[in-house]
PDB file of C-alpha atoms in Angstrom:
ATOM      1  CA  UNK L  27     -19.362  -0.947   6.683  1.00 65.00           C
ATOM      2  CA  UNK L  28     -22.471   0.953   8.008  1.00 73.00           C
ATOM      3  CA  UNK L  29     -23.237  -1.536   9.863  1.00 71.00           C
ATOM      4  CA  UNK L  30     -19.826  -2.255  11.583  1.00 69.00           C
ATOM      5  CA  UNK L  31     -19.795   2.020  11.966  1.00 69.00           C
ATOM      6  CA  UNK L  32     -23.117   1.439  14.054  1.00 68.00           C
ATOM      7  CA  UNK L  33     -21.944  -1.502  16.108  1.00 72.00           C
ATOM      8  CA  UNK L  34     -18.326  -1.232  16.778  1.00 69.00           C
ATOM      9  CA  UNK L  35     -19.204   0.729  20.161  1.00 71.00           C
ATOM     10  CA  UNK L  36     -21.213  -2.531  21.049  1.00 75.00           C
ATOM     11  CA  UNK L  37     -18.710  -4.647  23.444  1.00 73.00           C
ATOM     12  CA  UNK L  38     -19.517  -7.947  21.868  1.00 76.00           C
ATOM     13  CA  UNK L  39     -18.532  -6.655  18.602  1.00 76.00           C
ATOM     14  CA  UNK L  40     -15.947  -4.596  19.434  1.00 75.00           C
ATOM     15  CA  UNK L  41     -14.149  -7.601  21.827  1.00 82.00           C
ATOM     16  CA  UNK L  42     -15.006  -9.965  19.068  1.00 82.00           C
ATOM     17  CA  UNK L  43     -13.103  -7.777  16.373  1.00 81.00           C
ATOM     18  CA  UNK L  44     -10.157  -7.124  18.439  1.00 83.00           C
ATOM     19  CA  UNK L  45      -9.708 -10.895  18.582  1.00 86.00           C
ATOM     20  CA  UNK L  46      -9.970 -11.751  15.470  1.00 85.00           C
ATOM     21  CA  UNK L  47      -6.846  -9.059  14.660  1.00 85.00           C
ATOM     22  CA  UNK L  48      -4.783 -10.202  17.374  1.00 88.00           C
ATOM     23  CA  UNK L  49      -4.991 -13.904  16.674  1.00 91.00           C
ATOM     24  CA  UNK L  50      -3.835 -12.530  12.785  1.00 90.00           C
ATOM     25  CA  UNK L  51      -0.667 -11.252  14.490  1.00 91.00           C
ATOM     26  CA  UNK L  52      -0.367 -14.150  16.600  1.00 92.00           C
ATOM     27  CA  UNK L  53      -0.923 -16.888  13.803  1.00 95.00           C
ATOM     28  CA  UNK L  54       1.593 -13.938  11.363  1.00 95.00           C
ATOM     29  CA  UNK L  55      -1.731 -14.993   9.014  1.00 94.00           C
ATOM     30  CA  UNK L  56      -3.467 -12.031   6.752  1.00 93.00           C
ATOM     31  CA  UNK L  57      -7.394 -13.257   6.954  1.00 92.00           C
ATOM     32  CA  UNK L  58      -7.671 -15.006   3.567  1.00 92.00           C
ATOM     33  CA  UNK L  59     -11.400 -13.328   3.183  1.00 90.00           C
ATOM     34  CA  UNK L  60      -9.793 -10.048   3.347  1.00 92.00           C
ATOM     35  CA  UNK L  61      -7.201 -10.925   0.476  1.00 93.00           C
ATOM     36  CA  UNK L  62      -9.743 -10.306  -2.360  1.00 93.00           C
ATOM     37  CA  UNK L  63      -9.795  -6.632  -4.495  1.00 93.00           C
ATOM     38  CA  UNK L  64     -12.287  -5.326  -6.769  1.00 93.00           C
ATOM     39  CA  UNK L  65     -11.288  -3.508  -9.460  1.00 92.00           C
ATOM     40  CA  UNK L  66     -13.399  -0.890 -10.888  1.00 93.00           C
ATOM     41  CA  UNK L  67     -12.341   0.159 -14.730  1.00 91.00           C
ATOM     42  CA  UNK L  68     -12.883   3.978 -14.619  1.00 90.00           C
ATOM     43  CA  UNK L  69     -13.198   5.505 -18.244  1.00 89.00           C
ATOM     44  CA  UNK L  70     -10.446   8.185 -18.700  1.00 89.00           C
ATOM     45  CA  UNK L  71     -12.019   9.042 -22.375  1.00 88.00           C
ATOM     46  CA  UNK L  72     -15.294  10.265 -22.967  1.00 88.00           C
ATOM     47  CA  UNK L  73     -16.018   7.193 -25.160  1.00 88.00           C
ATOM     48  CA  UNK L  74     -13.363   4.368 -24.491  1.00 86.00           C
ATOM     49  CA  UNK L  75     -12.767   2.215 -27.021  1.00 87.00           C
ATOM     50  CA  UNK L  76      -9.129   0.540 -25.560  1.00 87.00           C
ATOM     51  CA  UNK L  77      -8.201  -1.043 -21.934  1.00 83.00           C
ATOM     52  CA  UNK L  78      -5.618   1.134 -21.905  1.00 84.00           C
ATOM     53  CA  UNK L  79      -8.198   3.755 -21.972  1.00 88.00           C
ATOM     54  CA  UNK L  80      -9.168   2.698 -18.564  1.00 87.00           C
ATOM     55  CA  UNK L  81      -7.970   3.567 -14.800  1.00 88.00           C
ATOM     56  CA  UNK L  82      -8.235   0.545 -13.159  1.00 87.00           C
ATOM     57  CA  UNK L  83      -9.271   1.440  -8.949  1.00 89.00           C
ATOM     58  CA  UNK L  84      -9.233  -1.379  -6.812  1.00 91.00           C
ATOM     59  CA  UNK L  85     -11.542  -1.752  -3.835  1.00 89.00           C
ATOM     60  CA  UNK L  86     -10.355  -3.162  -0.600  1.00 90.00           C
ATOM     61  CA  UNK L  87     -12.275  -4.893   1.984  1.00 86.00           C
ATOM     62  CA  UNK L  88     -13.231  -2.192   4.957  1.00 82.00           C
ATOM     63  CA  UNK L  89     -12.224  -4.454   7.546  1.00 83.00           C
ATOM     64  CA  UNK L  90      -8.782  -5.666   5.482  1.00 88.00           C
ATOM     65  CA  UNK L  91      -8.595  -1.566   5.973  1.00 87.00           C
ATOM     66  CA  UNK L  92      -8.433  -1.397   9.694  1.00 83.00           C
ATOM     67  CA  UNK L  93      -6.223  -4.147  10.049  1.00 85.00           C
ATOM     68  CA  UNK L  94      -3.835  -2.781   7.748  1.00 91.00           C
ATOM     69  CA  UNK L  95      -3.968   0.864   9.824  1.00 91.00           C
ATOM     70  CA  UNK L  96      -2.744  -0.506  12.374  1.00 89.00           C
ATOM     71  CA  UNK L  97       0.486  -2.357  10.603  1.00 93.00           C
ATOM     72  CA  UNK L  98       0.575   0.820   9.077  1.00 93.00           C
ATOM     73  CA  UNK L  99       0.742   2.709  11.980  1.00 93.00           C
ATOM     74  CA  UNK L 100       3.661   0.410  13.543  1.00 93.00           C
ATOM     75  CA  UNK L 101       5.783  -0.417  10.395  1.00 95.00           C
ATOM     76  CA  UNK L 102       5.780   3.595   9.814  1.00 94.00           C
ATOM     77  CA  UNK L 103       7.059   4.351  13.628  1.00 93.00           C
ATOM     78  CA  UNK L 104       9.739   2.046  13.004  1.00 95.00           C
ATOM     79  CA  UNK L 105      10.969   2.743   9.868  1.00 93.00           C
ATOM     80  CA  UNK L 106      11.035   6.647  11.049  1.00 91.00           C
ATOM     81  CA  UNK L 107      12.662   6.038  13.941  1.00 93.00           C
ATOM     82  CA  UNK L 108      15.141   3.784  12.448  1.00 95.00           C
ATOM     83  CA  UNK L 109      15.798   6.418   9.998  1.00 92.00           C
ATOM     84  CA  UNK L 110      15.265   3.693   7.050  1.00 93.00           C
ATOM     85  CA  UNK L 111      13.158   5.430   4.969  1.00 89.00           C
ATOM     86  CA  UNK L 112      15.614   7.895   2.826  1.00 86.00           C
ATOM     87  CA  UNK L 113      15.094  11.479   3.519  1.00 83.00           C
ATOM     88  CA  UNK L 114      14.775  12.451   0.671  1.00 82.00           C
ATOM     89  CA  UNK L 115      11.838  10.038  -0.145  1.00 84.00           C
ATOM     90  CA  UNK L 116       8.416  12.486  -0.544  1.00 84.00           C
ATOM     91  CA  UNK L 117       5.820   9.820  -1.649  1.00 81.00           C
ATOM     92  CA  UNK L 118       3.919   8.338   0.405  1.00 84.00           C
ATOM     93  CA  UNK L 119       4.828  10.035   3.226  1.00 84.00           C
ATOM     94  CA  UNK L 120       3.121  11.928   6.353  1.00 84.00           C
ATOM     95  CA  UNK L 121       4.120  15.728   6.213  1.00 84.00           C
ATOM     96  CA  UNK L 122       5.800  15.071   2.962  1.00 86.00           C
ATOM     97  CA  UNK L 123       4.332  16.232  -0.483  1.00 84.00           C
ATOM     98  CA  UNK L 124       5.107  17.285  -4.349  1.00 84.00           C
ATOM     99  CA  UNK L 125       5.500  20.511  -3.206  1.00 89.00           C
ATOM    100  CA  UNK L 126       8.473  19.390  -0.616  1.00 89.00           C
ATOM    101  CA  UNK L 127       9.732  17.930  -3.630  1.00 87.00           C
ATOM    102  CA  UNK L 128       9.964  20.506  -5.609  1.00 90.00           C
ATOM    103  CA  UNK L 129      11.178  22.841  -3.061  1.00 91.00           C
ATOM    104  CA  UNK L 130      14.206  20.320  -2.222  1.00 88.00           C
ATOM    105  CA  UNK L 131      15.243  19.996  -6.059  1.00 87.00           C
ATOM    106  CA  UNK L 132      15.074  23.774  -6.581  1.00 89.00           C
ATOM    107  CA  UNK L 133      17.089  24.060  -3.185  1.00 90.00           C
ATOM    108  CA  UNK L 134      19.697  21.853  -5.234  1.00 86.00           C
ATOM    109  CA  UNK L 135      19.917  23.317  -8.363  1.00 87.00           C
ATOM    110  CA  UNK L 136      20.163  26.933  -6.959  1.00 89.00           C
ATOM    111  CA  UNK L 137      22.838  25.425  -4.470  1.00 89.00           C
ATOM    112  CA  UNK L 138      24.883  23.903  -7.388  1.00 87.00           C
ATOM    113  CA  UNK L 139      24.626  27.083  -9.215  1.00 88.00           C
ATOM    114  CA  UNK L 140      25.520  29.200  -6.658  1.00 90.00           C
ATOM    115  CA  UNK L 141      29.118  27.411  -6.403  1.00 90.00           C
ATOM    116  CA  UNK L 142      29.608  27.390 -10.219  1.00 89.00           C
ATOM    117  CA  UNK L 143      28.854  23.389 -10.286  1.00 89.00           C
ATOM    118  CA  UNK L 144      26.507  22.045 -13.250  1.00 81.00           C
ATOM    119  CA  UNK L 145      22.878  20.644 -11.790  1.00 75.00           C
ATOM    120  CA  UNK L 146      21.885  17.592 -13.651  1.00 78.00           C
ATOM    121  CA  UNK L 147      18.474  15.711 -12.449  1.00 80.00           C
ATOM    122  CA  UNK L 148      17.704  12.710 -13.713  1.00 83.00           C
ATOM    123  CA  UNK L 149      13.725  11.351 -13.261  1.00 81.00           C
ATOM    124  CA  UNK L 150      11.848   8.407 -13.878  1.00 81.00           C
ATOM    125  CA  UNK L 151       8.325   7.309 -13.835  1.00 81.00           C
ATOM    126  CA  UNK L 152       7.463   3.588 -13.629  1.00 79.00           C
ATOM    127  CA  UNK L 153       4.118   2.717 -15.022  1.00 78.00           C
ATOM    128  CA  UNK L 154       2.309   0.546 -12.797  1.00 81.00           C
ATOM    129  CA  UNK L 155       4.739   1.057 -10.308  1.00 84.00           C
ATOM    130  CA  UNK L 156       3.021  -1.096  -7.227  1.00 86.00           C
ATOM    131  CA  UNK L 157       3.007  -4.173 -10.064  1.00 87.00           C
ATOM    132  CA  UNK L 158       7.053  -3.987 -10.341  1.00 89.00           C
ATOM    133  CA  UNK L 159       7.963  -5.110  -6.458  1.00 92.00           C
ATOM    134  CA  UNK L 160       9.113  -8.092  -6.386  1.00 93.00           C
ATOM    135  CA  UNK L 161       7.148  -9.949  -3.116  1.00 94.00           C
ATOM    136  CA  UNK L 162      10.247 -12.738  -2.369  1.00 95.00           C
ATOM    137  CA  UNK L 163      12.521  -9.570  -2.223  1.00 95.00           C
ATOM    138  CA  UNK L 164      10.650  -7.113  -0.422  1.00 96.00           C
ATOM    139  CA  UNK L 165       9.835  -9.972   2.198  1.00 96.00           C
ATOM    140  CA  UNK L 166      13.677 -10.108   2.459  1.00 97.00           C
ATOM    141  CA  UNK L 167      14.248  -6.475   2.797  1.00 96.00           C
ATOM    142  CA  UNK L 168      11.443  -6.643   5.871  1.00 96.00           C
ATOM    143  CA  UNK L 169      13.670  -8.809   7.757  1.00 96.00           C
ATOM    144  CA  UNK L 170      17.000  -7.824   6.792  1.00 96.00           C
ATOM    145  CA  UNK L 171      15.696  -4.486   8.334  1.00 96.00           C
ATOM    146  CA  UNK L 172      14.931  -6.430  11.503  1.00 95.00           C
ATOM    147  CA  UNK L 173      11.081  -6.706  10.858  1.00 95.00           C
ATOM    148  CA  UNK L 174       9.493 -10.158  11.841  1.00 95.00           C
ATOM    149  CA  UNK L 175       8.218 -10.458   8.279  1.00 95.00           C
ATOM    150  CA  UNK L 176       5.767 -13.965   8.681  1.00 96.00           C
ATOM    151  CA  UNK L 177       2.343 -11.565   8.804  1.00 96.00           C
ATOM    152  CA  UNK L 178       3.507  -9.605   6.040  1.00 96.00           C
ATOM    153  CA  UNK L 179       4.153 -12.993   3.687  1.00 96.00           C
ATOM    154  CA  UNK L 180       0.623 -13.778   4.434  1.00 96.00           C
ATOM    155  CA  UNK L 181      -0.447 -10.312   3.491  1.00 95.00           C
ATOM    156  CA  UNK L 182       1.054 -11.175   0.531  1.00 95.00           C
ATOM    157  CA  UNK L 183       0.581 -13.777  -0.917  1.00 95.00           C
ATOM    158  CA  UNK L 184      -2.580 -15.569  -2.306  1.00 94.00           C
ATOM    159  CA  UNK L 185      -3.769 -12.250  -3.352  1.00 94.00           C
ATOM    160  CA  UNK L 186      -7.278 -12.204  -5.673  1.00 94.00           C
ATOM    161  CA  UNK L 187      -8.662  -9.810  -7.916  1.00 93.00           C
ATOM    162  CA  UNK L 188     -11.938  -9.636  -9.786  1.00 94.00           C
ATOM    163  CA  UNK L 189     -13.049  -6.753 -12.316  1.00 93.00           C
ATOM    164  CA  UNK L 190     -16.580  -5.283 -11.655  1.00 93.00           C
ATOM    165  CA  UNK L 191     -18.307  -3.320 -14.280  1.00 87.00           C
ATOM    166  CA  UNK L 192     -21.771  -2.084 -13.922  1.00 87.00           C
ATOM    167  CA  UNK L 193     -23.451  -4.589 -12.670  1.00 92.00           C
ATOM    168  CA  UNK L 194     -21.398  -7.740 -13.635  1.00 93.00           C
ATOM    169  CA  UNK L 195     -18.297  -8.994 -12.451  1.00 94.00           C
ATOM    170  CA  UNK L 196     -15.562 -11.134 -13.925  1.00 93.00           C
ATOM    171  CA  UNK L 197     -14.079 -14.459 -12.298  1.00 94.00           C
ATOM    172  CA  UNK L 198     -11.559 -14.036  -9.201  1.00 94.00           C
ATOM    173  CA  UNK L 199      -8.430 -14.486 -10.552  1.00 93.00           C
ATOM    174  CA  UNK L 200      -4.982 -14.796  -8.790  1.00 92.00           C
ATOM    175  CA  UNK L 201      -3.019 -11.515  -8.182  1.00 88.00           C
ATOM    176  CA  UNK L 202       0.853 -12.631  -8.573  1.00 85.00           C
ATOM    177  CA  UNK L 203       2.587  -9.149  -8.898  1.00 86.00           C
ATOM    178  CA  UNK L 204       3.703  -6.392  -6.708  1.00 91.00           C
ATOM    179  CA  UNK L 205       2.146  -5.016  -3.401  1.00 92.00           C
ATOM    180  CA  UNK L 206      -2.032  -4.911  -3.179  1.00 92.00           C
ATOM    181  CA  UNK L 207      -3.418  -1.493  -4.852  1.00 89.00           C
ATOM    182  CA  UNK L 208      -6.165   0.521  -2.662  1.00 89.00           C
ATOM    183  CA  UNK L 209      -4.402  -0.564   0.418  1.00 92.00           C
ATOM    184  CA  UNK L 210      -3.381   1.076   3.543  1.00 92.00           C
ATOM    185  CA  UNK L 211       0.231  -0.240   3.465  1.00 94.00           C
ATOM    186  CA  UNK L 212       1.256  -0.931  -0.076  1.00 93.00           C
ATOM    187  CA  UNK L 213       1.959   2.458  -0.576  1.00 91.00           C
ATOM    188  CA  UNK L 214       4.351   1.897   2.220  1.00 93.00           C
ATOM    189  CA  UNK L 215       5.560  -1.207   0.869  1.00 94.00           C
ATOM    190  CA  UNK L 216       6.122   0.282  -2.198  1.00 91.00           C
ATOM    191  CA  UNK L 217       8.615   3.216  -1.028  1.00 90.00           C
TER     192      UNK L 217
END
């Protein structure tokens, strides 16, 4: 990445990377080379003794980073001005934030009160939430909503992991769940 940081000003490096992401869009194919995570086990105990006892960060490739900024950038634009994205959706969201949350449920408790009504909330909190979408049906949400989905089942699909810890790393296996963690977009994805 220092290196590309150093270069990317040079013409012949910046042309050549500007091709290579618009014949992505072009082809709708996700560069397979940028399809591979690292995951980094991060202790959350003092002395671990359990996997469960581990965060597990994946690592995405720098350049799989830029590309995805600027799908980012586009698939956001849309869904805002397409009003898709609910309103009251505070996740993953630019100018949105726990506290906006937690303003707008205290806004509708105190409103409820106020007119003698009962204020019932009702939360959950999925564990490993970006494992749980289903790729076939958020691929058919994409284009339902009018989105040319083809790039986006590339970015998808044939997905690898490997685990790194310390200095050794396991084999690359095949990712088959949900939307890639450490991205740019699957947070997007995800909402």
């Amino acid at each position: 990445m220092k290196m590309l940081t150093y270069t990317i000003s040079c013409p012949s490096v910046y042309e050549e990377l500007i091709d290579i992401i618009n014949d992505s869009f072009s082809k709708h194919e996700f560069p397979n080379l940028f399809k591979t995570s690292i995951v980094h086990p991060i202790p959350k105990t003092k002395n671990p003794s359990d996997v469960k006892q581990f965060r597990p960060i994946s690592i995405q490739c720098n350049l799989s980073k830029n590309f995805e900024k600027l799908v980012h950038e586009q698939l956001y634009e849309y869904l805002h001005q397409n009003n898709i994205i609910y309103g009251g959706q505070f996740g993953f969201r630019k100018g949105h934030s726990t506290s906006h949350a937690l303003v707008a449920i205290t806004d509708f408790i105190y409103s409820d009160l106020n007119t003698g009504k009962f204020g019932i909330i009702v939360t959950l909190d999925l564990s490993k939430a970006f494992d749980k979408v289903v790729k076939e049906i958020l691929i058919e949400k994409l284009a339902w909503y009018g989105i040319d989905n083809r790039w986006f089942k590339s970015y998808l699909e044939k997905r690898l992991q490997k685990v790194k810890l310390g200095n050794k790393t396991s084999s690359t296996q095949n990712t088959l769940l949900g939307v890639p963690q450490g991205s740019i977009l699957g947070p997007l994805l995800f909402i």
